[in-house]
Each structure stands twice: as C-alpha cells, then as structure tokens.
Short mmCIF file of C-alpha atoms in Angstrom, two decimals:
data_model
loop_
_atom_site.label_atom_id
_atom_site.label_comp_id
_atom_site.label_asym_id
_atom_site.label_seq_id
_atom_site.Cartn_x
_atom_site.Cartn_y
_atom_site.Cartn_z
CA UNK A 1 0.14 0.02 -0.04
CA UNK A 2 2.70 2.47 0.96
CA UNK A 3 4.62 1.71 -2.38
CA UNK A 4 1.31 2.40 -4.32
CA UNK A 5 1.40 5.80 -2.44
CA UNK A 6 4.70 6.57 -3.34
CA UNK A 7 3.98 5.71 -6.88
CA UNK A 8 1.18 8.23 -6.81
CA UNK A 9 3.54 11.11 -5.25
CA UNK A 10 5.94 10.43 -8.08
CA UNK A 11 3.32 10.29 -10.67
CA UNK A 12 1.22 13.58 -9.53
CA UNK A 13 4.77 15.51 -9.12
CA UNK A 14 5.90 14.53 -12.45
CA UNK A 15 9.36 13.88 -11.34
CA UNK A 16 12.02 13.29 -13.75
CA UNK A 17 14.65 10.77 -12.47
CA UNK A 18 14.21 11.38 -8.70
CA UNK A 19 16.63 9.76 -6.32
CA UNK A 20 14.64 7.91 -3.80
CA UNK A 21 15.71 7.97 0.10
CA UNK A 22 14.59 5.69 2.43
CA UNK A 23 15.35 5.21 6.16
CA UNK A 24 14.62 1.87 7.57
CA UNK A 25 11.05 0.74 6.89
CA UNK A 26 11.21 3.44 4.28
CA UNK A 27 13.81 1.20 2.22
CA UNK A 28 11.12 -1.66 2.19
CA UNK A 29 8.71 1.13 0.65
CA UNK A 30 11.02 1.99 -1.94
CA UNK A 31 12.01 -1.90 -2.79
CA UNK A 32 8.16 -2.88 -2.74
CA UNK A 33 7.98 0.20 -5.49
CA UNK A 34 10.87 -0.68 -7.57
CA UNK A 35 9.59 -4.46 -7.68
CA UNK A 36 6.40 -3.21 -9.27
CA UNK A 37 7.94 -0.72 -11.40
CA UNK A 38 11.48 -2.24 -12.39
CA UNK A 39 11.69 0.21 -15.80
CA UNK A 40 10.50 3.37 -14.12
CA UNK A 41 13.51 6.14 -14.53
CA UNK A 42 15.09 7.25 -11.54
CA UNK A 43 18.62 8.66 -10.61
CA UNK A 44 19.40 6.36 -7.94
CA UNK A 45 18.24 5.23 -4.51
CA UNK A 46 19.84 5.92 -0.92
CA UNK A 47 19.30 3.29 1.93
CA UNK A 48 19.85 4.21 5.49
CA UNK A 49 20.54 1.62 8.16
CA UNK A 50 18.50 -1.11 6.68
CA UNK A 51 19.54 -4.64 5.65
CA UNK A 52 17.70 -5.93 2.50
CA UNK A 53 16.13 -8.92 4.60
CA UNK A 54 15.06 -8.37 8.25
CA UNK A 55 14.78 -12.00 9.09
CA UNK A 56 17.43 -14.13 9.92
CA UNK A 57 17.88 -17.63 9.27
CA UNK A 58 20.45 -20.26 8.27
CA UNK A 59 21.45 -18.44 4.96
CA UNK A 60 21.34 -14.90 6.12
CA UNK A 61 22.96 -13.48 9.22
CA UNK A 62 22.71 -9.68 8.35
CA UNK A 63 18.92 -9.10 9.58
CA UNK A 64 17.60 -7.50 12.37
CA UNK A 65 19.30 -8.22 15.54
CA UNK A 66 17.79 -11.48 17.17
CA UNK A 67 14.98 -11.46 14.55
CA UNK A 68 14.03 -15.08 13.64
CA UNK A 69 10.53 -16.89 12.56
CA UNK A 70 10.66 -18.15 16.25
CA UNK A 71 11.23 -14.38 17.75
CA UNK A 72 8.82 -12.55 15.21
CA UNK A 73 5.86 -12.53 17.25
CA UNK A 74 7.40 -11.40 20.28
CA UNK A 75 9.30 -8.50 18.63
CA UNK A 76 6.17 -7.34 16.78
CA UNK A 77 4.56 -6.82 20.26
CA UNK A 78 7.37 -5.49 22.15
CA UNK A 79 9.73 -2.82 21.05
CA UNK A 80 13.39 -3.81 21.35
CA UNK A 81 14.84 -2.20 24.67
CA UNK A 82 17.56 0.39 24.37
CA UNK A 83 17.97 3.37 21.99
CA UNK A 84 18.04 3.93 18.20
CA UNK A 85 20.91 6.31 18.68
CA UNK A 86 24.42 6.12 20.03
CA UNK A 87 24.66 9.34 21.54
CA UNK A 88 21.21 10.95 20.99
CA UNK A 89 20.01 13.12 18.33
CA UNK A 90 21.69 16.31 17.10
CA UNK A 91 20.07 19.45 18.87
CA UNK A 92 19.21 20.96 15.62
CA UNK A 93 17.18 17.86 14.99
CA UNK A 94 15.54 16.91 18.14
CA UNK A 95 13.11 19.62 18.47
CA UNK A 96 11.80 18.90 14.85
CA UNK A 97 11.77 15.36 15.65
CA UNK A 98 9.72 15.83 18.86
CA UNK A 99 7.23 17.98 17.07
CA UNK A 100 6.61 15.39 14.24
CA UNK A 101 6.30 12.47 16.53
CA UNK A 102 3.71 14.25 18.81
CA UNK A 103 1.67 15.07 15.77
CA UNK A 104 1.74 11.64 14.24
CA UNK A 105 2.98 9.17 17.03
CA UNK A 106 3.28 5.54 15.81
CA UNK A 107 0.61 3.18 17.22
CA UNK A 108 2.29 -0.38 17.64
CA UNK A 109 -0.74 -2.19 17.85
CA UNK A 110 -2.41 -0.49 14.69
CA UNK A 111 0.88 -0.54 12.84
CA UNK A 112 1.62 -4.49 13.61
CA UNK A 113 0.40 -5.48 10.07
CA UNK A 114 2.91 -3.11 8.54
CA UNK A 115 5.53 -4.32 10.75
CA UNK A 116 4.96 -8.06 10.00
CA UNK A 117 5.17 -7.18 6.25
CA UNK A 118 8.40 -5.21 6.96
CA UNK A 119 9.77 -8.17 9.04
CA UNK A 120 8.94 -10.82 6.38
CA UNK A 121 10.03 -8.82 3.39
CA UNK A 122 13.07 -10.03 1.36
CA UNK A 123 14.18 -7.59 -1.01
CA UNK A 124 17.67 -9.29 -1.85
CA UNK A 125 16.40 -10.42 -5.33
CA UNK A 126 15.40 -6.63 -6.13
CA UNK A 127 18.50 -5.33 -4.74
CA UNK A 128 20.79 -7.51 -6.75
CA UNK A 129 18.96 -6.69 -9.96
CA UNK A 130 18.91 -2.91 -9.50
CA UNK A 131 20.24 -1.21 -12.68
CA UNK A 132 20.77 2.27 -11.22
CA UNK A 133 23.28 3.64 -8.53
CA UNK A 134 22.42 2.57 -5.04
CA UNK A 135 23.93 3.85 -1.79
CA UNK A 136 23.79 1.92 1.41
CA UNK A 137 24.56 4.33 4.38
CA UNK A 138 25.48 2.20 7.32
CA UNK A 139 25.72 2.85 11.12
CA UNK A 140 28.91 1.56 12.51
CA UNK A 141 27.31 1.44 15.66
CA UNK A 142 23.65 0.49 14.64
CA UNK A 143 21.73 -1.27 17.57
CA UNK A 144 19.69 -3.21 14.76
CA UNK A 145 21.91 -4.44 12.06
CA UNK A 146 25.45 -5.63 11.76
CA UNK A 147 27.03 -3.70 9.09
CA UNK A 148 28.21 -6.75 7.09
CA UNK A 149 25.28 -6.64 4.76
CA UNK A 150 27.23 -3.52 2.90
CA UNK A 151 30.17 -5.68 1.58
CA UNK A 152 27.82 -8.50 0.66
CA UNK A 153 25.50 -6.19 -1.26
CA UNK A 154 28.74 -4.73 -3.05
CA UNK A 155 29.69 -8.04 -4.16
CA UNK A 156 26.28 -8.80 -5.69
CA UNK A 157 25.98 -5.75 -7.69
CA UNK A 158 28.69 -3.37 -9.05
CA UNK A 159 25.90 -0.37 -8.86
CA UNK A 160 25.82 -0.77 -5.19
CA UNK A 161 27.83 0.89 -2.63
CA UNK A 162 27.89 0.81 1.06
CA UNK A 163 29.39 3.65 3.38
CA UNK A 164 29.80 3.21 6.94
CA UNK A 165 29.34 6.37 9.15
CA UNK A 166 31.01 6.19 12.52
CA UNK A 167 29.69 7.61 15.96
CA UNK A 168 25.99 6.97 15.22
CA UNK A 169 23.26 4.39 15.64
CA UNK A 170 20.13 3.93 13.71
CA UNK A 171 19.05 7.30 13.11
CA UNK A 172 22.28 8.33 11.21
CA UNK A 173 20.83 11.40 9.62
CA UNK A 174 19.36 12.81 12.85
CA UNK A 175 22.51 11.81 14.93
CA UNK A 176 25.29 13.12 12.73
CA UNK A 177 23.59 15.21 10.29
CA UNK A 178 26.92 16.94 8.89
CA UNK A 179 28.51 13.51 7.84
CA UNK A 180 25.30 12.34 6.57
CA UNK A 181 24.53 15.42 4.48
CA UNK A 182 27.98 15.30 3.20
CA UNK A 183 27.58 11.64 2.00
CA UNK A 184 24.17 12.27 0.57
CA UNK A 185 25.55 15.53 -1.38
CA UNK A 186 28.34 13.36 -2.75
CA UNK A 187 25.76 10.69 -4.18
CA UNK A 188 23.77 13.37 -5.43
CA UNK A 189 26.50 15.21 -7.39
CA UNK A 190 27.71 11.96 -8.82
CA UNK A 191 24.04 10.61 -9.79
CA UNK A 192 21.47 13.30 -9.74
#
C-alpha cells in the first residue's frame, strides 16, 4: 500500500529521474515500489541503515538483531529495549523530531500488520537486479543491524556502494547530520 502511495506521489509531481531515499522501513517501501516498477526512470536510491532482509535464518545473518521466525511474534508486540541512537539526536534535529512525533505518533498495535510485512520482506532479489546506482549508508554502531550486509551487497551488484558512518546508531541523519549530508551530497553530485 505504501509503495502505491509512493507511486502516486511520483506520478502527480511529474518527477524526472528522482533519487529515492529511505530510512529503515522506508527502504522496504522503495524496494516494493521498485519491484512493481523495475523500468521506471530514477536517478538512484539511498538506503539508510536497513538490511535488505530483516529475518535471520540459516542463510542470512545480516538481518535485524535476534529476529527469526521464532522470535518475530514477540518482537512485533514488544519494542526492542534500548535506544536507536548512540548518543542521541543532534540538537538542531531533536526539536523538529519531537514536534513531528507528537503530531503523528506511531501506534504499535495498529501498525503491527505493517511491521509484520516489513519483518517478512526479502528484497535481496530486487536489490541485486537494480540497474541504477544505490548507496547504502550503514551505521557503525547500529543497534539493529550488523554492517556486514554492505560488503555482501557490493559483491552482488556493481551499482551498489556501502558507506559506514561512525559515531552513530540507527537514526544516522538525525545523529550525525553533517556527515550524513556530506555523504548524500556526494552521491547526488555523482548521480542526480
């Protein structure tokens, strides 16, 4: 459903070769859209701290920490303890984040179907076939993902690059905005 919403935004805005940027679950939205529209003209994709497959199993060890078929139900109903960031959000970001979160809080019980879909998704086959440039921005201290999926992806598709930013957790762009902006700017200068 969110991929259809993304498609409507792109169509209504008449965007020519947009660069799509998705953080966390936003990456799943992009890959779902890309699967449905593999020939759409885009300038590239930027994925922020999100493995292409959340569920760990015997063949995949780069998913969400401790998420397996056996633990999925518990993780759906109970948020993972701890913080998404390493040291908290940058002050210039925090006030805007709190304002947005208070206006549109995430309701876990209502959002469980969305989270389950995100948990179950496996976008590796879409990512591996992506013909346009893709940048994976990985957090060195992500509480959710090992950074090893970045090199794995680079080996699968020469259009993919992984960059690891230091001193940050899952919310990279909110914790180290200058480093993230510089990384994004560099990608856009090359591909947009």
